[in-house]
Short mmCIF file of C-alpha atoms and ligand atoms in Angstrom, two decimals:
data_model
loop_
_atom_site.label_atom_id
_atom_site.label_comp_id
_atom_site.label_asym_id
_atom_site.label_seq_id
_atom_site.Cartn_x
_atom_site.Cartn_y
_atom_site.Cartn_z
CA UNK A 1 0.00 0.00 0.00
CA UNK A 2 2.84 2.08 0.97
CA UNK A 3 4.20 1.89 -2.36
CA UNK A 4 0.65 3.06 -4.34
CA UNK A 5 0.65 5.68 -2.09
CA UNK A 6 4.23 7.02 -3.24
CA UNK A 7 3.35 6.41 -6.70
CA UNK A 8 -0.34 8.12 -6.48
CA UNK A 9 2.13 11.00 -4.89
CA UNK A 10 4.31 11.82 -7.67
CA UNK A 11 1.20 11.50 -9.78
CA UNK A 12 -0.34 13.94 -8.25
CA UNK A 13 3.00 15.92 -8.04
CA UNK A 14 2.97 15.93 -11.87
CA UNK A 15 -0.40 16.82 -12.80
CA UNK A 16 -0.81 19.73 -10.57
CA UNK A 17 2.23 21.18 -12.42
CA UNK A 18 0.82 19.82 -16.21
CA UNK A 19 -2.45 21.19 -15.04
CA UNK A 20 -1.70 24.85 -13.96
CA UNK A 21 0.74 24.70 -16.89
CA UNK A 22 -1.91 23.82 -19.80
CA UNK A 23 -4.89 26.23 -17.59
CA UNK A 24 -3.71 29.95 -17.72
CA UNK A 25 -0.05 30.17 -18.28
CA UNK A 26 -1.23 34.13 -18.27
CA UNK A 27 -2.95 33.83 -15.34
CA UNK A 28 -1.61 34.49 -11.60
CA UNK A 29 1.16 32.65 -10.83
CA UNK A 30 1.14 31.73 -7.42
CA UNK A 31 4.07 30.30 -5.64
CA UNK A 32 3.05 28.21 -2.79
CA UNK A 33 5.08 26.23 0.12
CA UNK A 34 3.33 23.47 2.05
CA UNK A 35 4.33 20.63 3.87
CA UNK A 36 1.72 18.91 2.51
CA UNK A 37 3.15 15.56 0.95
CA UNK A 38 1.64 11.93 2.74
CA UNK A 39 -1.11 10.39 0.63
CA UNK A 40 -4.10 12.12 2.40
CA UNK A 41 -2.34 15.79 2.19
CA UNK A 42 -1.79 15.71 -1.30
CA UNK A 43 -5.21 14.75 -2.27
CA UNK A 44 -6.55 17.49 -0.49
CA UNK A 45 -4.09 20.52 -1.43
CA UNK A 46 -4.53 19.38 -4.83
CA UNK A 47 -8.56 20.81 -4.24
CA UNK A 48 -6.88 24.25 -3.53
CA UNK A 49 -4.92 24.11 -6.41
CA UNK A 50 -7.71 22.84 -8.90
CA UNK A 51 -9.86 25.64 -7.54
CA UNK A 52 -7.23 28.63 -7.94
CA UNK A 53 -6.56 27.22 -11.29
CA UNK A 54 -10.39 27.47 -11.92
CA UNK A 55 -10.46 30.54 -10.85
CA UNK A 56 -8.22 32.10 -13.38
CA UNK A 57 -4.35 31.81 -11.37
CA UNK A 58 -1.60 29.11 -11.84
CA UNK A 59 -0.74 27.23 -9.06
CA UNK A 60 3.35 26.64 -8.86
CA UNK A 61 3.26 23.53 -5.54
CA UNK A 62 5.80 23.66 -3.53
CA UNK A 63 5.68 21.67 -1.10
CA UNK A 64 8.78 20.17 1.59
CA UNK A 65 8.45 17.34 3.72
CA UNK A 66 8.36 18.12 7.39
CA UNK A 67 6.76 21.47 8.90
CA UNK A 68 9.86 22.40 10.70
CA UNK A 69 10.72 22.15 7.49
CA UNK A 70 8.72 23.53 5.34
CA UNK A 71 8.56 26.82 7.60
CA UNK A 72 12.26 27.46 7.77
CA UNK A 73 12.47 27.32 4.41
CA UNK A 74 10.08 29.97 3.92
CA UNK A 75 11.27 32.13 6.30
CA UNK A 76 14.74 31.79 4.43
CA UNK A 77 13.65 32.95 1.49
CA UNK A 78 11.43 35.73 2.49
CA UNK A 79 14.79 37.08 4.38
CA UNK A 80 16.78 36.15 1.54
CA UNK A 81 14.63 38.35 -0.66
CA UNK A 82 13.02 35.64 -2.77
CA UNK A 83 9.91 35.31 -1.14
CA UNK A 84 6.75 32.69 -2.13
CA UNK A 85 3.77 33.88 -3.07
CA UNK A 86 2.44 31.89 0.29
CA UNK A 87 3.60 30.12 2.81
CA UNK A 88 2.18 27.30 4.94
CA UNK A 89 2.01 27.97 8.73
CA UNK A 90 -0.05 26.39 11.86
CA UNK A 91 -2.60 28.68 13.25
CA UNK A 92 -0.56 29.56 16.55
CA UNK A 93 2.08 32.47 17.16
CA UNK A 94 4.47 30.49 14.59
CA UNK A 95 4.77 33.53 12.19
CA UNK A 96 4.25 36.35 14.40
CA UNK A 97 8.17 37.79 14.18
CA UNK A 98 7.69 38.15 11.01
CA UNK A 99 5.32 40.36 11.30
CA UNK A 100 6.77 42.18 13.71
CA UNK A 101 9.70 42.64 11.31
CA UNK A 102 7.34 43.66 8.44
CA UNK A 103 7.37 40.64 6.27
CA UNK A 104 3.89 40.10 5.61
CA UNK A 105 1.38 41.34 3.81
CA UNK A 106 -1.56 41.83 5.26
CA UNK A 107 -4.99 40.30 3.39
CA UNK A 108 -7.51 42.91 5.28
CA UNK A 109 -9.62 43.55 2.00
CA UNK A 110 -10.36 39.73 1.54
CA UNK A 111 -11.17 39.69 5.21
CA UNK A 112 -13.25 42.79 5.27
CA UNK A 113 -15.04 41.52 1.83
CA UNK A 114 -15.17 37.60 3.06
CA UNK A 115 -16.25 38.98 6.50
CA UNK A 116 -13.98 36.94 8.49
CA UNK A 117 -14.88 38.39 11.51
CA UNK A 118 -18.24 37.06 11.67
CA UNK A 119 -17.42 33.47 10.50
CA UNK A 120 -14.57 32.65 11.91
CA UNK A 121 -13.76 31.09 15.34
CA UNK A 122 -12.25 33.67 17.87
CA UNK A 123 -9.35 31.10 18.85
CA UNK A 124 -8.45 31.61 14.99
CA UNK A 125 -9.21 35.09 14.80
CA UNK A 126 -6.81 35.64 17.23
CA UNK A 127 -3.75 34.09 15.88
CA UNK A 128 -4.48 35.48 12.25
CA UNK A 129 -5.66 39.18 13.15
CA UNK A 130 -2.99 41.02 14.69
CA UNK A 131 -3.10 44.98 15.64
CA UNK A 132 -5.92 45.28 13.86
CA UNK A 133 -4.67 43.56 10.77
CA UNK A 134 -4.92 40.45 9.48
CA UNK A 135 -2.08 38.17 8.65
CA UNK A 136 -3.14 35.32 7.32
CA UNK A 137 -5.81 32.92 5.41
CA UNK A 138 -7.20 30.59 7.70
CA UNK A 139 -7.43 26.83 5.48
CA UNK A 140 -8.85 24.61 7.91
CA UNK A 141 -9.52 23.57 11.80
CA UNK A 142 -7.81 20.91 13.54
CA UNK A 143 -8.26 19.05 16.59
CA UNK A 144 -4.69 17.82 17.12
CA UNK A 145 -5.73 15.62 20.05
CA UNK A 146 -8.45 12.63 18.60
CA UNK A 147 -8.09 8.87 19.52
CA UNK A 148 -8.51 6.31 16.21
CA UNK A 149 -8.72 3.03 16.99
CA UNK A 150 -9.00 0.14 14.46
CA UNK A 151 -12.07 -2.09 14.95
CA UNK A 152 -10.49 -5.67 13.68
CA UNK A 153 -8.01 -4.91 15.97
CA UNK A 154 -10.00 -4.34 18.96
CA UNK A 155 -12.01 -7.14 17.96
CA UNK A 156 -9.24 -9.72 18.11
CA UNK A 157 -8.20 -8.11 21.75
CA UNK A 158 -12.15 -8.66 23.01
CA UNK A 159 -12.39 -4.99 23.40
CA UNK A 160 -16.34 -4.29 22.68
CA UNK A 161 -16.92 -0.71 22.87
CA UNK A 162 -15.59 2.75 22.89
CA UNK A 163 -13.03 3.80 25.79
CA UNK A 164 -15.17 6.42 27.67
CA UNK A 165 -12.47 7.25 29.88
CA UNK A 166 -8.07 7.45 29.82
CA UNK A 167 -8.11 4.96 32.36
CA UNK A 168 -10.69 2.57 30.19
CA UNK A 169 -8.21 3.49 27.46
CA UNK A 170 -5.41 2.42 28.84
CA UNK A 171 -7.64 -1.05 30.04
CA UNK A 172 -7.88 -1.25 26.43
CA UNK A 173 -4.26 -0.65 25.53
CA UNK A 174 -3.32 -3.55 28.03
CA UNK A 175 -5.77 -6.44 26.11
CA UNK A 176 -4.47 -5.15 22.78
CA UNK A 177 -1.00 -5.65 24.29
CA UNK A 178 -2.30 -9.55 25.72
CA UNK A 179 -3.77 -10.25 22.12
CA UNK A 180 0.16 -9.56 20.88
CA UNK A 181 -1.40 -6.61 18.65
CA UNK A 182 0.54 -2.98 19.05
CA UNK A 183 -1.49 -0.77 21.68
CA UNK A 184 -0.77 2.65 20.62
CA UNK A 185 0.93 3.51 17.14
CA UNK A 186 3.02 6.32 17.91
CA UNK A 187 5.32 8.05 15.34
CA UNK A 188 8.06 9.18 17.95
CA UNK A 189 9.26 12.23 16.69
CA UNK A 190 9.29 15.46 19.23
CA UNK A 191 6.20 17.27 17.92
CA UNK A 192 4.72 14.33 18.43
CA UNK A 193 5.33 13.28 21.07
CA UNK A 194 4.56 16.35 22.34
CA UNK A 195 1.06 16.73 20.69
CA UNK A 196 0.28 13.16 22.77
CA UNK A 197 1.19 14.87 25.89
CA UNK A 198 -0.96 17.80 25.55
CA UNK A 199 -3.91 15.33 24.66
CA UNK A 200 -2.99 13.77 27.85
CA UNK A 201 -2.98 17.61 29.74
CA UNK A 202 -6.51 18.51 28.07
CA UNK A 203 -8.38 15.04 28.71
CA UNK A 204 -6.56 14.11 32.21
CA UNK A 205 -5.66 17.35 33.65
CA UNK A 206 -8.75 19.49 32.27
CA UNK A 207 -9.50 22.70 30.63
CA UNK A 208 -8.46 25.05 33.31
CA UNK A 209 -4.79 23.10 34.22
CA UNK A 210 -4.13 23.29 30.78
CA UNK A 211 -4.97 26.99 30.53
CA UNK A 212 -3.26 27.80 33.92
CA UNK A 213 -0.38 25.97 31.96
CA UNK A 214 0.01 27.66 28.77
CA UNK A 215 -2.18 30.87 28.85
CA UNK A 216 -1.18 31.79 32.62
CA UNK A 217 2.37 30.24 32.48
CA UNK A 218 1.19 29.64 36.11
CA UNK A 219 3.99 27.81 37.77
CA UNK A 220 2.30 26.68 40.95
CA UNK A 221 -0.40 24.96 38.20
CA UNK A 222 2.74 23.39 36.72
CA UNK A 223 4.28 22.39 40.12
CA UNK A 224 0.98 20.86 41.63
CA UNK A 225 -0.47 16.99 42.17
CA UNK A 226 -2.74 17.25 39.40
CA UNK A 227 0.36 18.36 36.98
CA UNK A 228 2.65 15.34 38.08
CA UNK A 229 -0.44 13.03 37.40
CA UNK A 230 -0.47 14.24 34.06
CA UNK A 231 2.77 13.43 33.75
CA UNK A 232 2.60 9.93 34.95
CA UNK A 233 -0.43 9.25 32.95
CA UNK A 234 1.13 10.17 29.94
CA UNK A 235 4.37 8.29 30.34
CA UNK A 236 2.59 4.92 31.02
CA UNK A 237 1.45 5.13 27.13
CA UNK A 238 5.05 4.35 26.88
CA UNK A 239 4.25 0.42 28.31
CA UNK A 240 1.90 0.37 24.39
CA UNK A 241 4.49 1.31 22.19
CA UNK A 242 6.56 -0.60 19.60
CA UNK A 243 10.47 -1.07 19.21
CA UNK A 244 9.57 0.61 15.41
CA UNK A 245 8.26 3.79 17.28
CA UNK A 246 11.11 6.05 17.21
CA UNK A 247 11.43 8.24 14.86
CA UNK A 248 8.55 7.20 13.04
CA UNK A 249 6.36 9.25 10.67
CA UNK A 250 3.33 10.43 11.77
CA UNK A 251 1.18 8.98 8.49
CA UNK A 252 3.15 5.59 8.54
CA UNK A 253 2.07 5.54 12.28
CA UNK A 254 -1.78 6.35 10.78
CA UNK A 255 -0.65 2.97 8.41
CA UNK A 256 -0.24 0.55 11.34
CA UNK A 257 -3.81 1.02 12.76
CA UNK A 258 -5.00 1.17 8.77
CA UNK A 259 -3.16 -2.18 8.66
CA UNK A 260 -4.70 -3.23 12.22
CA UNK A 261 -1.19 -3.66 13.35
CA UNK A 262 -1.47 -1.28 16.05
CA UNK A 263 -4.79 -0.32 18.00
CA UNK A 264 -4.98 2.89 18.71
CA UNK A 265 -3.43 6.05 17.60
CA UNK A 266 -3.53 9.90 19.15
CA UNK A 267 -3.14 12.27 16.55
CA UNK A 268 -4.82 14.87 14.51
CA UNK A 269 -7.81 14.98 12.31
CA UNK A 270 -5.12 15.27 9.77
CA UNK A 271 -4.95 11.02 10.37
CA UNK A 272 -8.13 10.68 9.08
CA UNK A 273 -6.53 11.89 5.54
CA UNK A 274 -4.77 8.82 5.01
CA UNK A 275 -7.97 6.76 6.37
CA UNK A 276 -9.70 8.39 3.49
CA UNK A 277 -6.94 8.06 1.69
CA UNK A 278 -6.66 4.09 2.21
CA UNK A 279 -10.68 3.75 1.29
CA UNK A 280 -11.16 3.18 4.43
CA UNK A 281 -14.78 3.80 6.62
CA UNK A 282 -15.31 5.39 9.85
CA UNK A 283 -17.54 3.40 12.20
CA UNK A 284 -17.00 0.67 9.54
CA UNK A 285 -13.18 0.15 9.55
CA UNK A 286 -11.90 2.56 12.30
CA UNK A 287 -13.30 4.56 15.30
CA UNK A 288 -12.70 8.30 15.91
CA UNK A 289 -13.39 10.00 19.73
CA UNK A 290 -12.28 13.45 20.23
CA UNK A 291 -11.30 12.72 23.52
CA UNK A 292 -13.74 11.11 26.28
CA UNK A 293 -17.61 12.20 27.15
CA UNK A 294 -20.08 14.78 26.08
CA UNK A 295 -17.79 17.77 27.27
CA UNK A 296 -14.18 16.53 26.41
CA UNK A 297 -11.88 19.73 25.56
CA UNK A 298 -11.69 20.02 21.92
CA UNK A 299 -8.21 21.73 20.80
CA UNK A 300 -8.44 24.04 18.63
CA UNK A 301 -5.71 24.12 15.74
CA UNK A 302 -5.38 24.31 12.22
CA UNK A 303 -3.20 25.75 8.58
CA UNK A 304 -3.11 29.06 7.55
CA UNK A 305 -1.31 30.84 4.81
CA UNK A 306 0.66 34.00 5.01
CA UNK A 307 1.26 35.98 2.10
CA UNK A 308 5.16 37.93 2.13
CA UNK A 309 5.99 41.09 1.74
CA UNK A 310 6.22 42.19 -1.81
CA UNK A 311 4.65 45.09 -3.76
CA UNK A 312 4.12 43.64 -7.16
CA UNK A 313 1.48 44.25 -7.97
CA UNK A 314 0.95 40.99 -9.79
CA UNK A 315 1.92 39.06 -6.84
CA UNK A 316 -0.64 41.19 -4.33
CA UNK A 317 -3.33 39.96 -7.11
CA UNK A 318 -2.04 36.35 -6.76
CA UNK A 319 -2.19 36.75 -2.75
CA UNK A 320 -5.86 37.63 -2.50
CA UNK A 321 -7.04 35.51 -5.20
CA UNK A 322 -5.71 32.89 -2.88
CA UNK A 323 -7.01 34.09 0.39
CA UNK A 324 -10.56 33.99 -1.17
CA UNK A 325 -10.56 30.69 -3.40
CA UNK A 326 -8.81 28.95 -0.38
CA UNK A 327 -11.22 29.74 2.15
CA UNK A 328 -14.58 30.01 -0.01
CA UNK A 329 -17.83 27.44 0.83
CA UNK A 330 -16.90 25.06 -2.04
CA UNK A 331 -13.26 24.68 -1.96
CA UNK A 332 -13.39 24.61 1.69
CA UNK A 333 -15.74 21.26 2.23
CA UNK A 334 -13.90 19.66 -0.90
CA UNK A 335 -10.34 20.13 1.08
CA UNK A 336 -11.50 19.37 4.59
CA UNK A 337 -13.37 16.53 2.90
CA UNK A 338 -10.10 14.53 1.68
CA UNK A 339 -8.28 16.77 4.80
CA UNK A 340 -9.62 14.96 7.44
CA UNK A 341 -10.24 18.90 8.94
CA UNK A 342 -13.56 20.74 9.42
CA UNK A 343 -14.39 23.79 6.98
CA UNK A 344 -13.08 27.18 9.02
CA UNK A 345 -16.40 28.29 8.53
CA UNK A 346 -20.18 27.20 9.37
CA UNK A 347 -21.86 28.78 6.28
CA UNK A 348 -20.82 25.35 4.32
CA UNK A 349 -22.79 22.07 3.06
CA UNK A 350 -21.21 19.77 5.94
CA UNK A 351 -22.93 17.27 4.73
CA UNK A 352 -20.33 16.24 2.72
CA UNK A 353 -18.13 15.97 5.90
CA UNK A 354 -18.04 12.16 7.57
CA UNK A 355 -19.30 11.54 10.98
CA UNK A 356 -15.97 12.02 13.14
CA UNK A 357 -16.08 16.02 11.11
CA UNK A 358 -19.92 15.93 12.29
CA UNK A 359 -18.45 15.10 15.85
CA UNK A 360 -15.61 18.14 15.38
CA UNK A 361 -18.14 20.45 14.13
CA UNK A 362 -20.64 19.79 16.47
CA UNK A 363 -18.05 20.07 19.62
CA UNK A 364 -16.61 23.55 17.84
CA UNK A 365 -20.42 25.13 18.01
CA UNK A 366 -19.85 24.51 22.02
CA UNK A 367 -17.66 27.53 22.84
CA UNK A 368 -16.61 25.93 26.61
CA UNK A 369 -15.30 23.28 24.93
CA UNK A 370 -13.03 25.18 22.74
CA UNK A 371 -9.08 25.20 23.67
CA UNK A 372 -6.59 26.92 21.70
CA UNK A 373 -3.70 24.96 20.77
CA UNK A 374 -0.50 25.15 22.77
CA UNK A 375 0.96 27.02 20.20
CA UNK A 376 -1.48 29.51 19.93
CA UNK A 377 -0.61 31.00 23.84
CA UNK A 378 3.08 29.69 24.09
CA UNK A 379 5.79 31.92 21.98
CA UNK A 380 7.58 29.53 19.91
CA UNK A 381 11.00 30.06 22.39
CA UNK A 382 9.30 28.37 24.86
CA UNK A 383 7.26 25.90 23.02
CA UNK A 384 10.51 24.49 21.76
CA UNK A 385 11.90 24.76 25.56
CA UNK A 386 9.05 22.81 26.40
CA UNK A 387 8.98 20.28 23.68
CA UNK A 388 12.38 19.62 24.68
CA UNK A 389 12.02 18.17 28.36
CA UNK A 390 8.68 16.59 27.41
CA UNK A 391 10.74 14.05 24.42
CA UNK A 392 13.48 13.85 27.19
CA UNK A 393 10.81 12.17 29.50
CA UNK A 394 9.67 10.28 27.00
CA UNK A 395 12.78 8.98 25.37
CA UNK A 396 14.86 8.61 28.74
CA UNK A 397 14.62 6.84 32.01
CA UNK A 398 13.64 10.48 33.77
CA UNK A 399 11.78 10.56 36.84
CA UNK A 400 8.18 12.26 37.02
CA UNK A 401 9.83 14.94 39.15
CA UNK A 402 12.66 15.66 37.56
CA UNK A 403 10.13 15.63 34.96
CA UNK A 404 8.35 18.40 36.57
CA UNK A 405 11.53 20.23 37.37
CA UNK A 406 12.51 20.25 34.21
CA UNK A 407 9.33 21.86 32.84
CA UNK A 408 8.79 24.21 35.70
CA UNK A 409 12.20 25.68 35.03
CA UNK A 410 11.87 25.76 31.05
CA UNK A 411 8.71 27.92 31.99
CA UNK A 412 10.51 29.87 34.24
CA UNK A 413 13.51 30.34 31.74
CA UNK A 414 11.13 32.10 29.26
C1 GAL B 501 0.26 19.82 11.17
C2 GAL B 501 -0.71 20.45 10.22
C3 GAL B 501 -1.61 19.44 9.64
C4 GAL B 501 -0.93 18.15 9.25
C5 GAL B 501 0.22 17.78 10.12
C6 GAL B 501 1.11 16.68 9.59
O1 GAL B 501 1.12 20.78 11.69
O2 GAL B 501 -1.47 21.42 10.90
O3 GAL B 501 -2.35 20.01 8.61
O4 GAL B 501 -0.91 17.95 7.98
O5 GAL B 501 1.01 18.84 10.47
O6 GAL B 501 1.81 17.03 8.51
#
């Protein structure tokens, strides 16, 4: 499967370029970096790029494995003077130097004429507008913290419903490990690892820890019981991982519960991609919880797209074309449709979404369940500080204090 998936890659790679090529060579050129390149991403920038084609522009794909990546590179060549047209970044603080530095454009008239302030979410609102401007096109919503599980695999372990609680899940993650299938897949890179923690923080620790955490930078929150539990908690997922983990890329992580190698996975809605991707069914083939019960925190994340400085005028024309096609009704269900996101706005048919979107949407229209992403309140300085003692307690043999210690002094250090 792996290997169709490479090959249905470059194929895609190939007519995107063809296709903007033969459409409007007169049109817009747009230059656009992504990081957009596993199976289920590349169906689903591919809408974008149909649609901006469509719409009269000529999509030039850039895309670079890796968001760490992808954004340095960007950032290199808007300092270095050759800047993109756009530039993937995650809805979070990620890109807010360079505005301070004066490297953006700012997309106010598509905002004003698109009314972004009325349809958008405020979490996204206020990572995007910024001194009264905004900075960025908005692409999609994320929840970077959902369980999938793969039903013949829980089947074979005896497991017969749903985890409704971390403690059932990890219950679960024990029989999977008796029936000799992989509990948890985990791809064990740092951002990931990292993202797993925070699902831990949001669904074990609650809303207002996680809050007092990374909004308040409260270090008596970070110091306390309930902190260290966290902590604990989120190491024992360690007991469910396999020898392959390390290292590990997120979508061939996604693979192993595709596969039913592994049983359970915590990642992003941006999983469900390469579920789509592989033909495969929610409810049928996998299961999807965005964390556990009626009110479970739903973290708010996402893409957006900044537009660098420039003042061709050309290029300005290519910059709001984007900003519009990219987050207009249509193009917006067809990307979060093959995505694995929800739309960034409500005024859309959802009904093309599949039930684990119907569960994101429905959780996003309950404001106290909304939590902005980590990155969205942390500066990226300390988000990397942090990152770094939470794949140090993952990776090593570190005690839960020194744990603690270690992240109570990377807060104080910022
Ligand atoms: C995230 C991004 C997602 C997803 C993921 C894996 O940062 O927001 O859209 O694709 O990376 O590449």
């Amino acid at each position: 499967m792996v290997k169709a998936a490479k090959l249905s890659q470059i194929a895609a790679g190939v007519a995107l370029v063809l296709g903007a090529a033969v459409a409007h060579a007169d049109g817009e050129k747009a230059q656009v970096i992504h990081w957009w390149t596993s199976g289920g991403e590349s169906a689903a920038i591919k809408e974008f790029a149909d649609a901006y084609n469509k719409a009269g522009g000529v999509w030039v794909d850039q895309a670079i494995a890796g968001g760490e990546q992808a954004r340095a590179a960007a950032i290199n060549r808007i300092i270095g003077g050759d800047p993109p047209t756009a530039a993937q970044f995650n809805t979070s603080k990620q890109f807010h130097d360079i505005i301070d530095q004066g490297l953006l454009n700012n997309v106010d008239d598509v905002a004003t004429k698109e009314n972004w302030d009325k349809i958008l979410p405020q979490p996204v609102i206020d990572s995007i507008k910024v001194k009264g401007h905004w900075y960025a096109a908005p692409v999609d919503i994320h929840m970077p913290a959902w369980f999938f599980y793969s039903k013949p695999a829980f089947q074979k372990a005896g497991i017969t419903s749903e985890p409704k609680s971390y403690d059932e899940l990890m219950t679960d993650l024990g029989k999977l490990k008796a029936a000799g299938i992989t509990g948890l897949a985990l791809g064990g890179q740092p951002w990931q690892e990292k993202l797993t923690f925070d699902a831990v923080l949001a669904d074990v620790g609650g809303t207002d820890l996680y809050l007092k955490v990374y909004r308040d930078k409260d270090i008596a929150a970070a110091s306390s019981p309930a902190f260290k539990n966290v902590l604990a908690q989120y190491k024992k997922l360690h007991d469910y991982v396999d020898a392959g983990s390390p290292g590990r890329n997120w979508n061939d992580a996604t693979a192993l519960v595709i596969q039913g190698k592994a049983g359970v996975q915590i990642m992003g809605d941006w999983a469900k991609g390469e579920f789509i991707a592989a033909k495969q069914q929610p409810g049928k083939d996998y299961g999807c919880l965005p964390g556990f019960g009626p009110k479970a925190p739903y973290i708010v994340a996402g893409d957006v797209f900044v537009f660098p400085k420039t003042d061709n005028a050309d290029a300005v024309k290519a910059q709001h074309l984007l900003a519009t096609v990219m987050t207009s009704p249509g193009p917006q269900v067809a990307f979060s449709a093959k995505k694995g996101s929800i739309p960034i706005r409500t005024d859309v048919d959802e009904s093309k979404l599949d039930v684990c979107a119907q569960m994101g949407i429905a959780a996003m229209k309950d404001k106290s369940r909304q939590l902005p992403n980590a990155e969205m309140l942390v500066a990226p300085d300390l988000n990397g500080a942090l990152q770094d003692v939470i794949t140090n307690f993952w990776n090593k043999n570190e005690s839960v204090d020194d744990a603690q210690k270690a992240f109570v002094s990377a807060m104080k250090g910022a």
